[in-house]
Coordinates of C-alpha atoms in Angstrom, one line a residue:
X1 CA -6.8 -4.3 6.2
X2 CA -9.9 -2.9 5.1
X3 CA -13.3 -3.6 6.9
X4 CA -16.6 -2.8 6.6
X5 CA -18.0 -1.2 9.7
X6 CA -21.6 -1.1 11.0
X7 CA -21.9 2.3 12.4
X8 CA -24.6 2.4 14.9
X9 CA -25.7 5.8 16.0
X10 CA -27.9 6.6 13.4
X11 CA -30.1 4.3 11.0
X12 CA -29.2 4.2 7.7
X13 CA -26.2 2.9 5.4
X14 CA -22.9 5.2 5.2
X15 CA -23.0 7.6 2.5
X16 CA -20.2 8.8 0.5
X17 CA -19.0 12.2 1.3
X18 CA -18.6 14.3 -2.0
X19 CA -18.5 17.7 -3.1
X20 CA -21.5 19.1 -5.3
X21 CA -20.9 18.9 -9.0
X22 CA -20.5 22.7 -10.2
X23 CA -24.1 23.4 -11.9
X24 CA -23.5 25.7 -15.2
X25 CA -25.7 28.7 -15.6
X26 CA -28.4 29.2 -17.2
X27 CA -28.8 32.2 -19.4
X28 CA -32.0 34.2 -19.6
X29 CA -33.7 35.5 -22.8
X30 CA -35.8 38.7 -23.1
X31 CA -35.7 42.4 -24.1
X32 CA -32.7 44.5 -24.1
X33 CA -34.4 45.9 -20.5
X34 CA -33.4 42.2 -19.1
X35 CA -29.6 43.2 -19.4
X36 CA -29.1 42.9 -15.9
X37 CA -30.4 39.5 -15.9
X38 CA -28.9 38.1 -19.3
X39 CA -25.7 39.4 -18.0
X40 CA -25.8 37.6 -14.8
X41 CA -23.3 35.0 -15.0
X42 CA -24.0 33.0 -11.6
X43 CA -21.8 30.1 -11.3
X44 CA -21.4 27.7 -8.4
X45 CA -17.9 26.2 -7.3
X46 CA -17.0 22.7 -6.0
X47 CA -13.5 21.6 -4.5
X48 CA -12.3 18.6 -5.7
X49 CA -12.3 15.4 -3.5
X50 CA -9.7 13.0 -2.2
X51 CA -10.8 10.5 -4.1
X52 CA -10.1 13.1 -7.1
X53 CA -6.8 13.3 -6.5
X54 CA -6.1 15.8 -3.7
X55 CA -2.7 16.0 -2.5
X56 CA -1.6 12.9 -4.1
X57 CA 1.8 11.4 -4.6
X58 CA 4.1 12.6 -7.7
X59 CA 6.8 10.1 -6.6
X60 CA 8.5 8.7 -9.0
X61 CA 11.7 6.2 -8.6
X62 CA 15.3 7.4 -9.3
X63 CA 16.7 5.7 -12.0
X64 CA 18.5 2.2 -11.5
X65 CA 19.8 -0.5 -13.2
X66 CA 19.4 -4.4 -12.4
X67 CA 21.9 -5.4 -9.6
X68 CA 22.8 -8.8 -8.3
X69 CA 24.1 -9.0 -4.7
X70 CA 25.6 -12.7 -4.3
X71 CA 27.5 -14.0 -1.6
X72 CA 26.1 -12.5 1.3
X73 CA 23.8 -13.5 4.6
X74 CA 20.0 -12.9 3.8
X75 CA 17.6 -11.6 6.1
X76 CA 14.1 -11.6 4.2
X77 CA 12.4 -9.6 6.7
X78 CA 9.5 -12.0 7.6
X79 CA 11.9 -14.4 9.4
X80 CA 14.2 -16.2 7.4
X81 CA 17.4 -16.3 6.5
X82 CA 19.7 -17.9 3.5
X83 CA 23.6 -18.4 3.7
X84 CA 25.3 -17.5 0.7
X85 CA 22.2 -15.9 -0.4
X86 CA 21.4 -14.1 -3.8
X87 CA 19.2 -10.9 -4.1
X88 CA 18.5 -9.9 -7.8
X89 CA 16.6 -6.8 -8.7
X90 CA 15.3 -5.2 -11.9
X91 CA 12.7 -2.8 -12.8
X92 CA 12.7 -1.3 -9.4
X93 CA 11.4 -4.8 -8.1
X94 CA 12.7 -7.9 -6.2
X95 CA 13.2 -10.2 -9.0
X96 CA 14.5 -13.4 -7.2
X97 CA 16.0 -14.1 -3.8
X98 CA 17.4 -17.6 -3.0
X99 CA 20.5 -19.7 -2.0
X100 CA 23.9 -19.4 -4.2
X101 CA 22.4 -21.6 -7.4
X102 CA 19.9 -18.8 -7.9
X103 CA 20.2 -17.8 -11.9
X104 CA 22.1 -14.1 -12.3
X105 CA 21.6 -12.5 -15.8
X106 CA 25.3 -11.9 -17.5
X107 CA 25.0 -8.6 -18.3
X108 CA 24.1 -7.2 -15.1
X109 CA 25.4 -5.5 -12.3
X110 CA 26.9 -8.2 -9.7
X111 CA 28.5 -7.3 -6.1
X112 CA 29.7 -9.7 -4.1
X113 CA 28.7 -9.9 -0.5
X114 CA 31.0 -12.4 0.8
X115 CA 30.7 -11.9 4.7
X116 CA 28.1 -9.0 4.5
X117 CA 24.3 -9.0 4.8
X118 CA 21.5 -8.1 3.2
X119 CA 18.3 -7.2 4.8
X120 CA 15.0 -5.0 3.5
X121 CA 14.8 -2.0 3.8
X122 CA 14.6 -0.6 7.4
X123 CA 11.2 1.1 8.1
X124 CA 10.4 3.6 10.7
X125 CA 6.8 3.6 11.8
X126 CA 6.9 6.5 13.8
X127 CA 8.9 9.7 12.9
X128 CA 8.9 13.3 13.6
X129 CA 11.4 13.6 10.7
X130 CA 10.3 17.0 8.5
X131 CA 7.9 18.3 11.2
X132 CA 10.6 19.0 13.6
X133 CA 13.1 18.9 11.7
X134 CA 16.3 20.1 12.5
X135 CA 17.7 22.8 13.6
X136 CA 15.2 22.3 16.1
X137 CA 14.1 26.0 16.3
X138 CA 10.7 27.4 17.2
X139 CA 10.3 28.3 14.0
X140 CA 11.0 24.8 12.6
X141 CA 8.1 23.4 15.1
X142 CA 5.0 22.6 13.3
X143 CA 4.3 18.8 14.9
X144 CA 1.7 19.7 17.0
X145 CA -1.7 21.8 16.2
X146 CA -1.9 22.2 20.0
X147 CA -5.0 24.8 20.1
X148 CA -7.8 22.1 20.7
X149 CA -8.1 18.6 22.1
X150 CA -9.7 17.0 19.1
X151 CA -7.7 18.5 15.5
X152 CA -8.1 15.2 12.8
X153 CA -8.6 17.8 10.4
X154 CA -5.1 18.6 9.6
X155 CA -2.4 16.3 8.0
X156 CA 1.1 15.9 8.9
X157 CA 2.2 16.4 5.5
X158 CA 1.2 19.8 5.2
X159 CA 4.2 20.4 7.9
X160 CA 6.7 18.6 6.7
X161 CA 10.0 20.2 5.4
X162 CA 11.6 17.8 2.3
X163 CA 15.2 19.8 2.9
X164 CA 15.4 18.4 6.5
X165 CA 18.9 16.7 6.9
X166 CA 17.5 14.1 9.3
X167 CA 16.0 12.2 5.9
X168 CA 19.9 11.8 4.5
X169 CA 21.2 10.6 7.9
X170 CA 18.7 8.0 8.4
X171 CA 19.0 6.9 5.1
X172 CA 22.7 6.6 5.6
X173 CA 23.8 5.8 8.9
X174 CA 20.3 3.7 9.2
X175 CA 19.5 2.2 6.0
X176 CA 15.9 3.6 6.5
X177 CA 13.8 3.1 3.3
X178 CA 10.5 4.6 4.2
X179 CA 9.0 6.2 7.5
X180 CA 5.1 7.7 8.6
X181 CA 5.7 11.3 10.1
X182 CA 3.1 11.2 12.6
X183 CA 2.0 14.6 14.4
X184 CA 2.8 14.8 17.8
X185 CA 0.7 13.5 21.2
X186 CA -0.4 16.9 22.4
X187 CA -3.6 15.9 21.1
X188 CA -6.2 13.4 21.6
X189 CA -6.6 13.2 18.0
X190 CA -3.7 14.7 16.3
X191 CA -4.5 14.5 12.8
X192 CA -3.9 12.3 10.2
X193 CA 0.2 10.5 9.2
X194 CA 1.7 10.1 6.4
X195 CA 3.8 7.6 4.8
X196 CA 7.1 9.1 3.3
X197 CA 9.8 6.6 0.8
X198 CA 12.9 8.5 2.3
X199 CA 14.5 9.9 -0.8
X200 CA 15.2 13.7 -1.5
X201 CA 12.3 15.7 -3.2
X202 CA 11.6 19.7 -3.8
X203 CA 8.2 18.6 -2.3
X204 CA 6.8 16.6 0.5
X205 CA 4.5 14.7 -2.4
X206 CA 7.4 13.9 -4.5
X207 CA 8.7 12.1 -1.5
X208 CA 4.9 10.3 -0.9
X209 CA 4.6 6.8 -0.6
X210 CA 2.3 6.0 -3.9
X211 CA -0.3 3.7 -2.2
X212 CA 0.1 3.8 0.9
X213 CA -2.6 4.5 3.8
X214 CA -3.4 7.3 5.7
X215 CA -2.9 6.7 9.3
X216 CA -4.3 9.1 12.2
X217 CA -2.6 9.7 15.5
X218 CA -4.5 9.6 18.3
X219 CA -3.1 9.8 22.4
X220 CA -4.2 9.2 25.7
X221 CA -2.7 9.5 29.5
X222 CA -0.8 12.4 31.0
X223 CA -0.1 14.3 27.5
X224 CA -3.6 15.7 26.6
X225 CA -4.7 16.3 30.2
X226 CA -1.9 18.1 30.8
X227 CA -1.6 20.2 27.8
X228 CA -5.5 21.0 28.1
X229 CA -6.3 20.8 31.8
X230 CA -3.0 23.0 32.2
X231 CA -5.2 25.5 30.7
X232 CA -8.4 25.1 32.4
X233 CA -10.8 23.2 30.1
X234 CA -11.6 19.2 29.1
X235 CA -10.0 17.2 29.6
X236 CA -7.9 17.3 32.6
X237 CA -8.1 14.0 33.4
X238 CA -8.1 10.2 31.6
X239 CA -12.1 9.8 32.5
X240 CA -12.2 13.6 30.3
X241 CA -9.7 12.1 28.0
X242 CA -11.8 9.0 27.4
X243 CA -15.5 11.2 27.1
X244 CA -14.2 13.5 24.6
X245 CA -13.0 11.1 22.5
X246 CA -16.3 8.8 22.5
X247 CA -18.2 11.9 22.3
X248 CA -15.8 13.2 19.1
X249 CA -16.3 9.9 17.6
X250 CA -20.2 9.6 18.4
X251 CA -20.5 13.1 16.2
X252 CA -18.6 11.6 13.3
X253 CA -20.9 8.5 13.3
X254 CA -24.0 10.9 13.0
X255 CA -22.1 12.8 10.3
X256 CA -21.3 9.5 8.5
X257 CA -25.1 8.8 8.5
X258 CA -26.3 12.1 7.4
X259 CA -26.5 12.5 3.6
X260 CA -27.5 16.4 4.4
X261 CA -24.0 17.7 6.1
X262 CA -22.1 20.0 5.4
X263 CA -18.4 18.8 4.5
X264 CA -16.4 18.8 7.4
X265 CA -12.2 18.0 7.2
X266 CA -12.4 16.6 10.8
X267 CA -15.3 14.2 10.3
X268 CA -13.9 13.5 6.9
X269 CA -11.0 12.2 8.8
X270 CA -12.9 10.1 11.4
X271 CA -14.9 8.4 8.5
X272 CA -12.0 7.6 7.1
X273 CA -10.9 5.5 9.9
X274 CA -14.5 4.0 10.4
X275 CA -14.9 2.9 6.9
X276 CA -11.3 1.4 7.6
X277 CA -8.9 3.2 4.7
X278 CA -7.2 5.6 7.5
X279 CA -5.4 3.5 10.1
X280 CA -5.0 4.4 14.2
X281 CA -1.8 4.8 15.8
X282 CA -2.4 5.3 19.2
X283 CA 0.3 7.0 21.3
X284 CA -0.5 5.0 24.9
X285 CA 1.7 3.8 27.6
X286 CA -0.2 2.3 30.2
X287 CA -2.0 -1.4 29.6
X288 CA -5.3 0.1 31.6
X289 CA -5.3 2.7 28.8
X290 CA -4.8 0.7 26.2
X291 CA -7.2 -2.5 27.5
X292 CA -9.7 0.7 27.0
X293 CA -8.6 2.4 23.8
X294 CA -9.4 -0.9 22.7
X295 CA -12.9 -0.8 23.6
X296 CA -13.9 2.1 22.7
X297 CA -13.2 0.4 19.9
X298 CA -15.4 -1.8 19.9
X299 CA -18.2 0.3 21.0
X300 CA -17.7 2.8 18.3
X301 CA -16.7 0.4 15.0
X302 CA -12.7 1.0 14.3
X303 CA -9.9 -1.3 14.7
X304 CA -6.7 0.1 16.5
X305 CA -3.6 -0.8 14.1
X306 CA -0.6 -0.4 16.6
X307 CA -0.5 1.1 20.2
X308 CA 3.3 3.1 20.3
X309 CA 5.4 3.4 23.0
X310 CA 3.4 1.1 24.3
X311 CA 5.6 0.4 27.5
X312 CA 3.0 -1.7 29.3
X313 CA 2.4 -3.6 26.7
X314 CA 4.2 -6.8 27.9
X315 CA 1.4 -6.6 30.9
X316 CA -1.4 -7.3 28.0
X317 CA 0.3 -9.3 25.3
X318 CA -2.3 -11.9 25.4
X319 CA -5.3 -9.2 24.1
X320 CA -3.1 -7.9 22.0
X321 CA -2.6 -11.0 20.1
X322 CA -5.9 -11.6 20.1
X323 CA -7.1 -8.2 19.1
X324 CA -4.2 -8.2 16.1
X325 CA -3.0 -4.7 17.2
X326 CA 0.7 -3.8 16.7
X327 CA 3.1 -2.7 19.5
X328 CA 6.1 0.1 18.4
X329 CA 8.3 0.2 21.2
X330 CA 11.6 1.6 22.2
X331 CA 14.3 -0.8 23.3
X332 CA 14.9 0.8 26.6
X333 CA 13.0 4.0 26.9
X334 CA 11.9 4.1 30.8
X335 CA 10.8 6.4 33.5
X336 CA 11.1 9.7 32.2
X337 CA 7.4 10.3 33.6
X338 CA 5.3 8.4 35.7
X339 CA 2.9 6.7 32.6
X340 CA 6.4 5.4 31.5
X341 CA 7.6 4.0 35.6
X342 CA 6.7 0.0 34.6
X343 CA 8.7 0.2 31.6
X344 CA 11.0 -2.8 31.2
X345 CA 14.1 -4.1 29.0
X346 CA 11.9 -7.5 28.0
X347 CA 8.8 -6.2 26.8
X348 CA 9.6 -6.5 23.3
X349 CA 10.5 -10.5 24.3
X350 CA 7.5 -10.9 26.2
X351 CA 5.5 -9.6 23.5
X352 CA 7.2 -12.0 20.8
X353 CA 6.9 -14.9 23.3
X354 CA 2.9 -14.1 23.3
X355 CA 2.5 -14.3 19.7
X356 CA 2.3 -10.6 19.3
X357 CA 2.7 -8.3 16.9
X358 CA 6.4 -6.2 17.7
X359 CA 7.5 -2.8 16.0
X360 CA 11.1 -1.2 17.3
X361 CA 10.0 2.6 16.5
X362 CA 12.4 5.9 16.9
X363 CA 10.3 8.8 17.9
X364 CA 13.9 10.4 17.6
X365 CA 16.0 11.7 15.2
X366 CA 19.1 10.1 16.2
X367 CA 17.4 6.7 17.1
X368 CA 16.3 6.7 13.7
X369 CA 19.7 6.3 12.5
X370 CA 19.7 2.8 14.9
X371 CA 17.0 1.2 15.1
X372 CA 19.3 -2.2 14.2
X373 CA 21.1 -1.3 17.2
X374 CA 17.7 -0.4 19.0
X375 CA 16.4 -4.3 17.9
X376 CA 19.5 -5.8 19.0
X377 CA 19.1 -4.2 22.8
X378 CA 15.5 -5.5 22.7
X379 CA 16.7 -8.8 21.4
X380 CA 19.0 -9.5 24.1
X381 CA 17.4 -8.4 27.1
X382 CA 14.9 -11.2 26.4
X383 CA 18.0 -13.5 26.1
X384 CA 19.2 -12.5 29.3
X385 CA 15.9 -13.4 30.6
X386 CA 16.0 -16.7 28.4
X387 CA 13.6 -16.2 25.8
X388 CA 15.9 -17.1 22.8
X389 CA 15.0 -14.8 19.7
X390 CA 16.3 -15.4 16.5
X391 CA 18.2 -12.8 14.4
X392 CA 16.0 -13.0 11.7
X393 CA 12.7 -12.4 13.8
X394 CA 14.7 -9.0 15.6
X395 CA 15.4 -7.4 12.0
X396 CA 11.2 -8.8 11.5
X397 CA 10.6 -5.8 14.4
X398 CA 12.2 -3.4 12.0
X399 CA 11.3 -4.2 7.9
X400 CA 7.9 -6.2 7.7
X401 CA 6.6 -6.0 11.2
X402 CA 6.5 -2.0 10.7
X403 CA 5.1 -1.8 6.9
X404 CA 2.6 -4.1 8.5
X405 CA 1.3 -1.7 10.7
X406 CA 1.3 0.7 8.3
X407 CA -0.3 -1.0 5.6
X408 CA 2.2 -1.1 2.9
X409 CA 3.1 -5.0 3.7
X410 CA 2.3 -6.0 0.3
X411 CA 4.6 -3.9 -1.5
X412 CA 7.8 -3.2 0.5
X413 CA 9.2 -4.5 4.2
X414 CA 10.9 -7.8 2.7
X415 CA 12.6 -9.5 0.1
X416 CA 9.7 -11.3 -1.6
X417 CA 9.9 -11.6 -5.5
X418 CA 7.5 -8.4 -7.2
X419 CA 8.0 -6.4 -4.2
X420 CA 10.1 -2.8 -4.2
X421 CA 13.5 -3.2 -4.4
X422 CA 14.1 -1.5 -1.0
X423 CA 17.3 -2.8 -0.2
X424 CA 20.3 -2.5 2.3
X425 CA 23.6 -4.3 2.0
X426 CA 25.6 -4.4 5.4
X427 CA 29.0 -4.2 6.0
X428 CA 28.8 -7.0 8.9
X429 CA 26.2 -8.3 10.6
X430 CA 22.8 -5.8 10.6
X431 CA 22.2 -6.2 14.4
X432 CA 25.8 -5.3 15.6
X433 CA 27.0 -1.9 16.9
X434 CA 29.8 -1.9 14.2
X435 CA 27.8 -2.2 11.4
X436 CA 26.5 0.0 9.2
X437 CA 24.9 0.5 5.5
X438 CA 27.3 0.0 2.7
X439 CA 24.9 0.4 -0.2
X440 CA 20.9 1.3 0.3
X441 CA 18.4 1.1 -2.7
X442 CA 15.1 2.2 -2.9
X443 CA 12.6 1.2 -5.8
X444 CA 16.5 -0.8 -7.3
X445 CA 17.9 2.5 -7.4
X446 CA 21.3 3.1 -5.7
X447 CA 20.5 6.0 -3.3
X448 CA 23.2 5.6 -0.9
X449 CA 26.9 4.5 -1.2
X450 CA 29.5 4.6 1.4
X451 CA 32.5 3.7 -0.9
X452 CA 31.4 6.7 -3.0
X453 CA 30.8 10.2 -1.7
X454 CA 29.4 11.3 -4.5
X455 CA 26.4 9.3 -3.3
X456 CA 26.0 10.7 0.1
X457 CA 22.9 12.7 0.0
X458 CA 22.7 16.6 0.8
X459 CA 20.1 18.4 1.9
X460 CA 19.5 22.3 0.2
X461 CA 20.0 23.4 3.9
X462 CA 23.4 21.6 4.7
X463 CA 24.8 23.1 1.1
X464 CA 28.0 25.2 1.7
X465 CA 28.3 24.5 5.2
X466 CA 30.5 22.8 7.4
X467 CA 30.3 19.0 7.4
X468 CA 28.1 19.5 4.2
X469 CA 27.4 15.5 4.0
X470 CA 29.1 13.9 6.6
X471 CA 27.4 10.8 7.4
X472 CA 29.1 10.2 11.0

């Protein structure tokens, strides 16, 4: 997903942004009157770099053992689906996946999944999950850095809280595997994501996703105009939202080009995106807004990875397609402000019938617990409208559609031999209201297990308290 961009502003190639190398200091010689001067110990200092390992993930996978699951309905994320289907996992990696003749080592683990399912791991592309975590107190809010419009300097991570319960229930009652915690939409540019695998850590880089991309939130429409004009400065309106953010990203081109500035976390951020190693997720609900997020674009030299909430999107499914940008949607979020007023039950369908790229996203901590049930919804309000989708494409919108979009496709989001063994085994049928996770393993390690409540994750907040662990 990488791409080299020509940025245009200033002549010259882009230059890699580093610290200075700390110089040692040199000692003087001379007379015992030099003291002063032999004693001088000068020495400069340097902070060390992301590519020198700032802030990088310490996960490592829980323990597991190789595990057959035989027997059951196979989703594979990217659209199929085998009967009778074998899953077999070891190493913390898909080993095989195939129809009932598939090979199964003796000596391993075996459950049978006679009239169960098995999908990937269900992925959440946009979560709050850590930065407002819950209770949802003041002091618990630390999604948005609401003090200017512009603020890609700061990082979700740095907010996020490892012993909020909402990780457990969505790993329980939603089988969800990994999730970005995105900063909120208060912003233009919010600051940069990050990409979480949902187990339980003492920090926020234990729980990292090794490899993964940063993404950056930006927003447009009524949020930032209202949150800033509200207060009497730029911008105020979407003309103000649209000039402060070309202006924003003109000063990071000239930054990009200048070999002489002085480090700046903001513009660090920015280049990021314009070299293409820090993705976009653009918070936009109107398809005017998001016809011209998408060429500003163009006129500045990044690529837009998804649009979310998106709820115009069905309006403009044709440039979407063509301009490979995601849509994460809500089933059935409508109204609830005048950006969102078009909002319809089909544009998920519509999008799908266009070719187009469809994400079911949360937003929510308790949708985050359904998002099979939110895919269903979508699924068969296009039915109703006679667009047939298939089962397999609907759990597509929630496994390899969303690690897609944010950039992890190649290592987790289906069942595809050498993958990560991020796993769900379903009591019925994934995409049914009476369904939910029996078993959930991340990296082949058995995380979750509802036949065994000694598996039933607890946060350090929920210890000693009533309902400690109850996965409702």
């Amino acid at each position: 997903m990488k791409q080299r961009l020509n940025l245009r502003v200033r002549s010259g190639a882009l230059v890699t942004l580093v610290s200075a190398i700390a110089l040692s200091a040199c000692a003087t010689t001379g007379s015992a009157g030099d003291s002063a001067s032999t004693k001088s110990d000068a020495k400069e200092f340097a902070a060390r770099t992301e590519a020198e390992g700032v802030f990088t993930s310490t996960y490592k996978a829980y323990p597991g053992t190789a595990t057959a699951l035989k027997g059951a309905t196979v989703f594979d994320g990217k659209g199929g689906r085998i009967d009778n289907g074998v899953v077999f996992m070891s190493g913390g990696k898909i080993v095989a996946v195939g129809g009932p003749d598939t090979p199964i080592p003796a000596d391993i683990a075996v459950f049978d999944g006679t009239g169960k399912f098995v999908t990937p791991g269900i992925i959440d592309i946009h979560s709050h999950l850590g930065d407002y975590p819950s209770p949802g107190v003041d002091a618990h809010s630390d999604g948005n850095e609401a003090t200017s419009p512009t603020t890609p300097e700061v990082w979700a991570e740095h907010s996020v809280w490892p012993q909020d319960p909402g990780f457990a229930r969505a790993l329980a009652n939603g089988g969800i595997t990994a999730l970005q915690i995105l900063p909120g939409s208060a912003n233009l540019m919010g600051g940069r994501s990050v990409t979480l695998k949902n187990v339980p850590g003492r920090t926020t880089q234990q729980m990292k996703f090794p490899g993964a991309p940063y993404g950056m939130k930006m927003a447009c429409g009524e949020n930032p105009k209202r949150v800033y004009g509200s207060r009497g400065r730029m911008p105020s309106t979407r003309m103000g939202n649209l000039a402060v953010n070309r202006d924003t990203w003109l000063s990071a081109i000239d930054y990009a080009n200048d070999d002489k500035a002085k480090r700046d976390l903001g513009k660090e951020t920015l280049v990021g995106v314009l070299k293409g190693d820090i993705l976009i997720h653009n918070h936009c609900y109107r398809a005017d807004e998001m016809a011209l997020v998408m060429d500003m674009a163009k006129e500045m030299g990044y690529k837009v990875t998804a649009f979310h909430h998106a709820v115009e999107a069905y309006k403009i499914g044709d440039l979407l397609r063509e301009n490979d940008v995601c849509s994460a949607i809500w089933a059935d979020w409508y109204g609830f402000k005048m950006e969102s007023y078009d909002g319809i039950l089909e544009n998920a369908a519509f999008l799908q019938r266009e070719g187009a790229c469809v994400v079911i996203h949360s937003d929510d901590s308790n949708d985050i617990q359904r998002l099979n049930q939110e895919a269903r919804k979508a699924q068969k309000a296009g039915l109703r409208l006679g667009i047939d989708i298939s089962d397999a494409t609907a759990i597509q919108w929630i496994t390899y559609n969303a690690a897609k979009a944010m950039g992890i496709e190649d290592m987790t989001g289906s069942l595809e031999v050498g993958k990560m063994a991020d796993v769900v085994l379903w009591n019925g049928d994934p995409l049914s209201v009476y369904s939910r996770p029996e078993k959930v393993w991340i990296d082949g390690a058995l995380m979750y297990d509802a036949l065994d409540p000694k598996r039933r994750p607890v946060s350090d907040f929920e210890l000693g308290q009533p309902g400690e662990g109850d996965v409702k």
